[in-house]
XYZ file of C-alpha atoms in Angstrom:
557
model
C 0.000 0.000 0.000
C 2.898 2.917 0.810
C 4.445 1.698 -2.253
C 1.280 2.067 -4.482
C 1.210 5.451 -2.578
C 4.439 6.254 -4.214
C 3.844 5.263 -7.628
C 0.562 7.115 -7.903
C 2.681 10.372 -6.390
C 5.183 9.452 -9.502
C 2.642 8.857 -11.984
C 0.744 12.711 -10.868
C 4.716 14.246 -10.811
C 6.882 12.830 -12.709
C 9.740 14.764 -10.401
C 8.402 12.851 -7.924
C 11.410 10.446 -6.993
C 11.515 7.183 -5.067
C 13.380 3.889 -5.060
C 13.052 0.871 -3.043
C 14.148 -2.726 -2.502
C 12.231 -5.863 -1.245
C 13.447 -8.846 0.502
C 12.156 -12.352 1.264
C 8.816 -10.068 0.132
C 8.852 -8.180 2.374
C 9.659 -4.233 1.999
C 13.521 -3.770 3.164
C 14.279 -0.535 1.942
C 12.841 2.926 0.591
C 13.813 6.516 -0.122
C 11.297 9.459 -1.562
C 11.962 12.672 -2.602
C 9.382 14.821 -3.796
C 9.662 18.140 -6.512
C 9.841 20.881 -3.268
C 12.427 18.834 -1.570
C 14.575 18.583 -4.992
C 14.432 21.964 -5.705
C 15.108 23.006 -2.158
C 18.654 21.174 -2.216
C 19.440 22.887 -5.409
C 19.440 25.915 -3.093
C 20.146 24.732 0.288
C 22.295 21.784 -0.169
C 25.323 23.147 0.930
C 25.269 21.273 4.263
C 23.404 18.700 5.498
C 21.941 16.536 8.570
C 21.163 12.908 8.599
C 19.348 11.967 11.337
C 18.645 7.954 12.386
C 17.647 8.738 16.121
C 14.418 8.691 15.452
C 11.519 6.001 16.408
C 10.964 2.962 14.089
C 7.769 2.228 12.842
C 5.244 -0.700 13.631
C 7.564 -3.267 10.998
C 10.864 -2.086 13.027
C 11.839 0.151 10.138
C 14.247 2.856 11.072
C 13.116 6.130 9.987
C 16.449 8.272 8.630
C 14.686 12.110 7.033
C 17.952 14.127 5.464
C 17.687 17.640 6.699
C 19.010 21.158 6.213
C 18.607 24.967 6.651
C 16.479 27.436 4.716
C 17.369 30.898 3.880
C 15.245 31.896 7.194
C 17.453 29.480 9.350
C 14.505 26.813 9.799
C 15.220 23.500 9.390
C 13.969 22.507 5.409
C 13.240 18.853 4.800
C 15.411 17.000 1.666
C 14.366 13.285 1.676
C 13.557 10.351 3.810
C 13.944 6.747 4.121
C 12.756 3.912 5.548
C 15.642 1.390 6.320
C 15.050 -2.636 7.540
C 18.217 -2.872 9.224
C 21.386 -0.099 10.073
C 24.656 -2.068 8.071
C 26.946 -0.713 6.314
C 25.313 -1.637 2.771
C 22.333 -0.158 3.438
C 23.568 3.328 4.808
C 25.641 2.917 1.202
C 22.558 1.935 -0.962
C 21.013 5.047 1.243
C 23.588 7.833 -0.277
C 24.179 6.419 -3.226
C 19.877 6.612 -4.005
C 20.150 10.494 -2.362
C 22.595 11.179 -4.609
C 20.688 10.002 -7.473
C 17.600 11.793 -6.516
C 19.891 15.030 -6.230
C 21.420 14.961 -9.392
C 25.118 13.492 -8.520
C 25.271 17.025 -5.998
C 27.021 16.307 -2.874
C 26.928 18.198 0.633
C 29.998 20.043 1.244
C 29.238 19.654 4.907
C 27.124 16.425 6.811
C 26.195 16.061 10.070
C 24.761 12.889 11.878
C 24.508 11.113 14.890
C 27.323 8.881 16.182
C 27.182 5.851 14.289
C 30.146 3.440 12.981
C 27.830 2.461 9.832
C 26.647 5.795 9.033
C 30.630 6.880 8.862
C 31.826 3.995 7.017
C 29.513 4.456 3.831
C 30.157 8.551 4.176
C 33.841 7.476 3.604
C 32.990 5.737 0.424
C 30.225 7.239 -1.703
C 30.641 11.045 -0.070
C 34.578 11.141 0.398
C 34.879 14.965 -0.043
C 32.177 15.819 2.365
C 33.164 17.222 5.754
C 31.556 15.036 8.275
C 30.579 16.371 11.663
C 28.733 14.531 14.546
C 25.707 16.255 15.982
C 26.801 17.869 19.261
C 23.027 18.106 20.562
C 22.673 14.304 19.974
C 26.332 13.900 22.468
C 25.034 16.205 25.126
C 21.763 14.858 24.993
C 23.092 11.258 26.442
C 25.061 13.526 29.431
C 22.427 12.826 31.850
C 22.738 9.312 31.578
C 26.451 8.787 32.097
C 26.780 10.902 35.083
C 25.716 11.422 38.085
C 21.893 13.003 37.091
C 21.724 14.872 40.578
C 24.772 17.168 39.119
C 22.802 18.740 36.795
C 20.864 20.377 39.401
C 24.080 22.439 39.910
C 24.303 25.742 38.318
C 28.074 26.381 38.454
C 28.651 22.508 36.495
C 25.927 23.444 33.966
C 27.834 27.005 33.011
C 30.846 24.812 33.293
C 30.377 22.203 30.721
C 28.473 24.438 28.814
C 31.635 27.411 28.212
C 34.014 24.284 27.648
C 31.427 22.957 24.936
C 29.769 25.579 23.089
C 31.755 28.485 24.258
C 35.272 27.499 23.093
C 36.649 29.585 20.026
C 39.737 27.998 20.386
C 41.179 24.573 20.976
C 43.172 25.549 23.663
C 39.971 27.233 25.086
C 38.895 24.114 24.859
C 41.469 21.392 26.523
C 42.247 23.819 29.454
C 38.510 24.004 30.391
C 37.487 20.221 29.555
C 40.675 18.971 31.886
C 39.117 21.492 34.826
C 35.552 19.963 34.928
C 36.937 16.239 34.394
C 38.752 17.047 37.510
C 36.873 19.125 39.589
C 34.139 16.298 39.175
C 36.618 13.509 39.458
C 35.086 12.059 35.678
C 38.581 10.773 34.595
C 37.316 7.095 35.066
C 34.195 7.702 33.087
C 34.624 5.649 30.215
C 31.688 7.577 28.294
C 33.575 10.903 28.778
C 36.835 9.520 27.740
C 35.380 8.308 24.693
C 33.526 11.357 23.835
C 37.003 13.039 24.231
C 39.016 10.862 21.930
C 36.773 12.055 19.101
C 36.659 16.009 20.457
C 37.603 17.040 16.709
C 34.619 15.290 15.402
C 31.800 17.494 17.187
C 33.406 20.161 19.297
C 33.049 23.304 17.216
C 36.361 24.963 18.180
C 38.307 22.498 15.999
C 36.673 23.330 13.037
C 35.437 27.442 12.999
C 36.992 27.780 10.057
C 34.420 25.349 7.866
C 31.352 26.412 6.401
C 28.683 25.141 8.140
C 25.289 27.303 7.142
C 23.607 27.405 10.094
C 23.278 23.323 10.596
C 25.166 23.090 13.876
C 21.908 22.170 15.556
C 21.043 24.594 18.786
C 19.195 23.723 21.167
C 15.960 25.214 20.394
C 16.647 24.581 16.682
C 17.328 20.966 17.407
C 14.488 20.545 19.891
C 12.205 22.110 16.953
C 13.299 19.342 14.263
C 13.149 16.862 17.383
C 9.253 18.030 17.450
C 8.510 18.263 13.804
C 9.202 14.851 13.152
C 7.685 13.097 16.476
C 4.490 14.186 15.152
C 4.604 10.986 12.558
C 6.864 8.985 14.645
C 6.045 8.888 18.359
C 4.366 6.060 17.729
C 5.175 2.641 16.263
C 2.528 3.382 13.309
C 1.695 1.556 9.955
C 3.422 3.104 7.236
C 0.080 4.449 5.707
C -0.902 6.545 8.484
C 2.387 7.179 9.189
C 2.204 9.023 5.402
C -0.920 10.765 6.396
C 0.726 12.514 9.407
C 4.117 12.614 7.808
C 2.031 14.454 4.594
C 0.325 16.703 6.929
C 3.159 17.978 9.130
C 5.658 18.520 5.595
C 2.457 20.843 4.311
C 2.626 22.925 7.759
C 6.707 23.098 7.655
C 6.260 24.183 4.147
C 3.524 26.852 4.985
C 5.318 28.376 7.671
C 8.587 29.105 5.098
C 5.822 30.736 2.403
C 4.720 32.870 5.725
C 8.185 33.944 6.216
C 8.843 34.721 2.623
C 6.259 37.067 2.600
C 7.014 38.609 5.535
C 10.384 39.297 4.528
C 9.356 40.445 0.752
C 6.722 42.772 1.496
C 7.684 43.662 4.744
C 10.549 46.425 5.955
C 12.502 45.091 9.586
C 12.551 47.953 12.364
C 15.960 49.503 11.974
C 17.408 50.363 15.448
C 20.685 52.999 13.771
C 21.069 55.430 11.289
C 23.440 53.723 9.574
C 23.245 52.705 5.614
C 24.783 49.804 6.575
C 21.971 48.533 8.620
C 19.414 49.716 5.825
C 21.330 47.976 3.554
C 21.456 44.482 5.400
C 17.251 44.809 5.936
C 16.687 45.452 2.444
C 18.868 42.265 0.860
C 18.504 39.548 3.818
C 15.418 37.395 5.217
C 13.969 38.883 8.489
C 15.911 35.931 10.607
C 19.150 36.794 9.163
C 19.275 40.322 9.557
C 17.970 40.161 13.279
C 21.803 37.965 13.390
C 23.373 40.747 10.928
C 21.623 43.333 13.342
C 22.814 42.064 16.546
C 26.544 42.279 15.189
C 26.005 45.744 13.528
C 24.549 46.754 17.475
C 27.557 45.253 19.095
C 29.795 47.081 16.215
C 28.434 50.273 17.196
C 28.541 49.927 21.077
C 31.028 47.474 22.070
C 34.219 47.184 18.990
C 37.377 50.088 19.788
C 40.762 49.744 17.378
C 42.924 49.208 19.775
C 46.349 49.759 17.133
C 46.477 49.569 13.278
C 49.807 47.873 11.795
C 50.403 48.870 7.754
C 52.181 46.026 5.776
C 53.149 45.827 2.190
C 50.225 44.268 1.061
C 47.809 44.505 4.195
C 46.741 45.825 7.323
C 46.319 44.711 10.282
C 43.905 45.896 12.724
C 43.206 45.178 16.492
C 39.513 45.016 17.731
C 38.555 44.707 21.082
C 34.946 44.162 22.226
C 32.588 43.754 25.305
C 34.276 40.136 25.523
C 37.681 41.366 26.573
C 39.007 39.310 23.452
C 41.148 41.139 21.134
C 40.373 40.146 17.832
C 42.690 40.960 14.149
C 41.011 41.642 11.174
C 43.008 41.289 8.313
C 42.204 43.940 5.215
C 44.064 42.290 1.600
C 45.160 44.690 -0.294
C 44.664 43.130 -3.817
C 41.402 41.611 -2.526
C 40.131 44.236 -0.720
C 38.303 42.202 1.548
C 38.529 42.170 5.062
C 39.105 38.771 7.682
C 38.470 38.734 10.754
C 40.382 36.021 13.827
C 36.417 35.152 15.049
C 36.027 33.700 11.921
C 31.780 34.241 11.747
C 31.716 35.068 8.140
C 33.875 32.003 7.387
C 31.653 29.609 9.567
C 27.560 31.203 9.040
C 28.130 33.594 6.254
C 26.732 36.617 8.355
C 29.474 39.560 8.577
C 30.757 39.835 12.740
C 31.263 42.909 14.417
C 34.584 44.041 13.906
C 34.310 43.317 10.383
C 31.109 45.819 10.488
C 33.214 48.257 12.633
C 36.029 48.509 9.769
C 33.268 48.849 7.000
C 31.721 51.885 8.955
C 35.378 53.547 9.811
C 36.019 53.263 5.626
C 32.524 54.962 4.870
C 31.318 51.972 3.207
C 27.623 52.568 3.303
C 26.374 49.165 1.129
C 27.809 45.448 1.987
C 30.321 44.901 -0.438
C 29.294 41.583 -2.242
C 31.413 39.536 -0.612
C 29.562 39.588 2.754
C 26.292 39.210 1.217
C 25.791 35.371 1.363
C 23.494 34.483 -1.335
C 21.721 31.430 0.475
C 20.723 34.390 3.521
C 18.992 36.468 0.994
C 15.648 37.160 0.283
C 15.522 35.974 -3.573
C 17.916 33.035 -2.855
C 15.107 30.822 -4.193
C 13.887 32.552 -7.454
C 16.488 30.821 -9.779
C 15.047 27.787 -12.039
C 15.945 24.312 -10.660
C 17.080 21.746 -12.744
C 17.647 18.031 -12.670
C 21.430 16.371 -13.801
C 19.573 15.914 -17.102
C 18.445 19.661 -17.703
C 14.746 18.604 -16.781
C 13.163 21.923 -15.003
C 11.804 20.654 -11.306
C 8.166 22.355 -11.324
C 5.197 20.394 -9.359
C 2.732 19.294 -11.838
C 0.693 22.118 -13.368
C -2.333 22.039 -14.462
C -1.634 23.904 -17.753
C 0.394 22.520 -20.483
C 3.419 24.707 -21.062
C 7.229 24.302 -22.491
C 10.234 24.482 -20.120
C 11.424 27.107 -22.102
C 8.392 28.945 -21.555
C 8.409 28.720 -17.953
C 11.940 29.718 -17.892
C 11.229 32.955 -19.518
C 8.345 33.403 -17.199
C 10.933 33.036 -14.236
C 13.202 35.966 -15.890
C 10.853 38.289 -16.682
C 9.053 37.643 -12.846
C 12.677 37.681 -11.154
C 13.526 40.526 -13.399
C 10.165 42.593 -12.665
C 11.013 41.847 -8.594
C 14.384 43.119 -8.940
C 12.948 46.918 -10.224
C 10.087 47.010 -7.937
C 12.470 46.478 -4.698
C 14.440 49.257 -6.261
C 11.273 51.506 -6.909
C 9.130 50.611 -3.717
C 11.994 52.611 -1.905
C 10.109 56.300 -2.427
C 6.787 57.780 -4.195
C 8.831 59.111 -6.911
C 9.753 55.721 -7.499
C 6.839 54.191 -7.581
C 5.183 56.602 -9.887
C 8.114 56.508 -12.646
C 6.882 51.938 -12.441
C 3.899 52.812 -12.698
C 4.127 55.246 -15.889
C 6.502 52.814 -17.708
C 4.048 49.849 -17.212
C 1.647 51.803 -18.281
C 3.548 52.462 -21.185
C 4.568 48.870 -21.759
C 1.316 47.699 -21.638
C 0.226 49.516 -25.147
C 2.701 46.939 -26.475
C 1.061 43.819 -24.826
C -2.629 44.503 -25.671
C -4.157 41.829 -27.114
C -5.097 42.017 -30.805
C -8.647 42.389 -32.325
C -8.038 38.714 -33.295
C -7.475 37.543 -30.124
C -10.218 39.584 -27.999
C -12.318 37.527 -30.654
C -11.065 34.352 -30.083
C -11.356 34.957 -26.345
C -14.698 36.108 -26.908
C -15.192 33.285 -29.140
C -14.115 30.501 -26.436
C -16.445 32.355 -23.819
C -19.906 32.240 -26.031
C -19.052 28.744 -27.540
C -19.247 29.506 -31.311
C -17.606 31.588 -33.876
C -18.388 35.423 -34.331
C -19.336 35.361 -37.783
C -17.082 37.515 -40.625
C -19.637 39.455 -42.207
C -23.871 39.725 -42.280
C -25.709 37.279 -44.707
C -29.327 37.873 -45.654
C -31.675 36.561 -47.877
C -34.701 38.045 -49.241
C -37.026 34.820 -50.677
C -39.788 36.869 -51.655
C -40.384 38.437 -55.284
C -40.475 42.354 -54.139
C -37.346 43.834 -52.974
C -37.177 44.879 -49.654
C -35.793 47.706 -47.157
C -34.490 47.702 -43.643
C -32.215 48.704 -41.423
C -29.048 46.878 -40.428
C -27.378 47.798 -36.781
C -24.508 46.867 -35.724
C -23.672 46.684 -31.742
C -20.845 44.996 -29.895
C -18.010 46.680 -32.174
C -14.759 47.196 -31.010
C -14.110 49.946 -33.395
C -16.193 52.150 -35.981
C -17.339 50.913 -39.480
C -15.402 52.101 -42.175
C -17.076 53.054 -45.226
C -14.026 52.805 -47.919
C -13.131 49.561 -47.859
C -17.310 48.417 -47.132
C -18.826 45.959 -49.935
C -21.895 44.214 -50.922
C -21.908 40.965 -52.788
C -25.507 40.070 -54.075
C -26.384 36.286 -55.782
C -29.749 37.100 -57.474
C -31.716 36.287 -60.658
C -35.115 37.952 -62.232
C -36.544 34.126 -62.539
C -36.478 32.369 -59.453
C -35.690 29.020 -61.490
C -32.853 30.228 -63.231
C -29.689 28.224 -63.190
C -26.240 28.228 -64.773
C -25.215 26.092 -67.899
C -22.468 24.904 -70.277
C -23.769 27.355 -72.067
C -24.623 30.269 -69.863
C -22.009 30.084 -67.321
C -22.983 33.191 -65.802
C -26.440 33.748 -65.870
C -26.738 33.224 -61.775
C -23.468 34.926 -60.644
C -22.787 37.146 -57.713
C -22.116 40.789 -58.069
C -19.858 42.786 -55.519
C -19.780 46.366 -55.127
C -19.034 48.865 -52.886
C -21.242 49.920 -49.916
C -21.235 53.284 -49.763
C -23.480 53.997 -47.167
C -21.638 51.310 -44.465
C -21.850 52.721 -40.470
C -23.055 51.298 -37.605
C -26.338 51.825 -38.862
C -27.688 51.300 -42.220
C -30.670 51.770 -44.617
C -30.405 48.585 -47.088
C -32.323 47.433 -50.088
C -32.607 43.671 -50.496
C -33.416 42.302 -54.191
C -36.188 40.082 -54.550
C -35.042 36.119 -54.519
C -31.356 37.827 -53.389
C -28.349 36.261 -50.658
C -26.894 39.189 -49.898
C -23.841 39.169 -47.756
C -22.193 42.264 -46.325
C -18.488 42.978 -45.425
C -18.106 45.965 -43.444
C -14.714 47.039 -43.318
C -13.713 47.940 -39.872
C -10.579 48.996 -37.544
C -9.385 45.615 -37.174
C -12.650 44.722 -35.448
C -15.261 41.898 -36.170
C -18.893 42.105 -36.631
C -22.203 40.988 -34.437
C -25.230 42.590 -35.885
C -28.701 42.813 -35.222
C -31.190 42.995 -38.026
């Protein structure tokens, strides 16, 4: 049944992506992917989580979802996969289907939980990709490998928490982990030791200078994926209403980013300085991401002093201090023109720290430079077309037929169009020099007289006829008045005829002979306008063309 699930999902998407493998009949292995979650590693698949913590379901599948981090810093859902057993092979069949599914595009950075099978098959189908352990999953399993009564005590909480997350360096680091493994006499504790011997595998200060994105989990980031996903696993359910919950709680994750995409587009963040700087970083980041760009303009402003400025051949070198009593040296390159900072923020989350701010400001700079502006942070990060390895645009299945070209050029001219209306939206003048060129631009886009009539066509059901036919069938000639109404432009009299098919003897007909005794006669109608005084000729068709500004005819007779 979830299988059949998946195959009508492929069938209604053909971007829908999912492979699996049975054994002794019975479902061993599966991995799904649908057209959101492709496109959104296009854009956010820079770095990575794999998570196999997670509860198995009522066949003792283990549930393994591939995770990252969206351009608002919320966790953004890739893939998932059900797995029969945790071996080596599978974990390989498991990367080796992602990658498919992804188009050959590996993670520059993964992050998983501690688990010998999980780092074996890394090793061997994602050998380039930095691999990290989660540090929330290790300090989760504290309580249980100490004495729980500890954690009751406020000064061994700050403790292990500035030797763990508050390092910067690695000496930071060993000094304060040997002080709490002795103060609390933990040098026996075989859980600690082991955690220790792999310190360069999940304790950030051995490895600020990698990009991570944002997927070093905190705590109330973690604890949010943590809840997302025990809303389909808590419980050891079938896998077809696991789907049902699973379906549901995807469509609310993916709702909340389209909330925070509007916010961010059509909204402007409270600025808290005058400087362009800060306007700057509120106009070209997401909400989320300039609150973190904010914080470190704030703490440029108020906290960073130069403390001395060294001129070199082909750089300076200048010393920062700040509110943390840690002098920091930011490096400017000459031939780069970029600056680098010792804290090493930019390098690790992409968002500019203070001191770097605090040298921009001292050099008047009153826009980001480039560089800083991480394009993943930004609001129209996502606006790009998405493709598959085989060129294939990833769109969800539309309900209008249309060519990938087509759609492309759509994306331009709507990414294009977004670009000049953030520039304009920025004063009144602005606005009203859009508006008067669209206005403009329009004349060039309105639709044709041939098109308003087949629009008009589609709309009554049947065709507008080209001209007015009447027939007279008696034997005197007739008069009336013709009146035209529904015209889409005036009738032209030049350019107006009258054809007329008629015969003195109603039982006239051509012959080999008389070829032309029965033949119609056109001529011009001199008196064509909306509205008409006619004479019909007795036993007459008479069929009138009235010439008008490339308009077509209804009439009423």
């Amino acid at each position: 049944m979830f299988i059949e699930n998946l195959h009508t999902l492929n069938k209604l998407d053909h971007n829908f992506f999912f492979e699996y493998e049975v054994k002794d009949g019975r479902l061993f292995r599966v991995f799904w992917a649908d057209t959101t979650s492709r496109k959104n590693y296009v854009h956010f698949g820079d770095v990575l989580s794999f998570d196999t913590t997670y509860s198995t379901n009522q066949y003792d599948m283990k549930f393994a979802p591939f995770t990252g981090v969206n351009h608002h810093m919320r966790s953004i859902f890739f893939g998932a996969a059900f797995l029969a057993d945790e071996k080596i092979e599978s974990y390989v069949w498991l990367f080796n289907t992602f990658l498919r599914a992804m188009g050959g595009k590996a993670p520059s950075f993964i992050v998983t939980d501690e688990d010998a099978s999980i780092k074996a098959a890394i090793a061997i189908i994602l050998p380039d990709t930095i691999h990290r352990l989660c540090m929330w999953h290790i300090m989760k399993k504290l309580p249980e490998k100490i004495d729980a009564n500890l954690l009751k005590d406020d000064e061994f909480r700050k403790m292990i928490n500035l030797c763990v997350w508050g390092s910067e360096t690695i000496e930071e680091f060993e000094s304060r982990w040997q002080a709490w493994i002795a103060k609390y006499h933990f040098e026996n504790n075989e859980w600690l030791v082991g955690r220790y011997k792999i310190r360069k595998s999940w304790i950030p200060a051995y490895f600020r200078e990698i990009w991570l994105g944002g997927i070093l989990r905190t705590t109330s980031r973690s604890e949010s994926a943590n809840s997302f996903f025990s809303r389909f696993i808590g419980r050891k359910l079938a896998l077809v209403e696991f789907w049902i919950r699973f379906d549901t709680a995807l469509k609310c994750q993916r709702q909340d980013e389209l909330i925070d995409d509007n916010t961010s587009m059509h909204t402007n963040p409270k600025l808290l300085t005058s400087w362009e700087l800060e306007r700057h970083g509120g106009a070209v980041f997401t909400h989320e991401v300039f609150r973190r760009f904010q914080d470190e303009l704030l703490a440029a402003r108020e906290h960073c002093d130069v403390q001395t400025t060294t001129e070199m051949e082909d750089r300076t070198i200048i010393r920062v201090v700040d509110n943390s009593n840690r002098p920091r040296e930011v490096i400017f390159v000459n031939a780069d023109q970029v600056h680098k900072c010792s804290f090493m923020l930019f390098e690790s989350i992409g968002i500019p720290c203070r001191h770097i701010i605090r040298m921009l400001r001292s050099a008047r700079i009153s826009e980001l430079p480039m560089h800083y502006i991480t394009k993943r942070w930004t609001k129209n990060c996502k606006r790009e077309a998405a493709f598959d390895s085989e060129g294939n645009l990833l769109i969800e299945k539309s309900i209008t037929s249309m060519e990938d070209s087509t759609r492309r050029k759509m994306a331009a001219a709507h990414n294009k169009f977004e670009d000049i209306f953030q520039m304009a939206k920025t004063s009144e003048e602005g606005l009203d020099i859009l508006i008067q060129n669209l206005e403009r631009l329009s004349l060039l886009f309105e639709p044709t007289s041939r098109a308003r009539q087949e629009e008009q066509e589609s709309f009554i059901g049947m065709s507008i006829p080209e001209n007015v036919q009447v027939v007279n069938f008696g034997s005197d000639a007739v008069s009336l008045t013709i009146s035209t109404t529904g015209l889409q432009a005036s009738v032209n009299a030049l350019g107006s005829t009258i054809t007329v098919l008629t015969s003195g003897n109603v039982m006239d007909e051509n012959s080999f002979s008389n070829q032309n005794k029965v033949a119609p006669v056109k001529s011009e109608l001199s008196n064509a306008a909306e509205q008409m005084q006619v004479t019909l000729a007795p036993h007459s068709f008479s069929t009138f063309d009235l010439a008008l500004a490339q308009s077509k005819l209804v009439a009423e007779i």
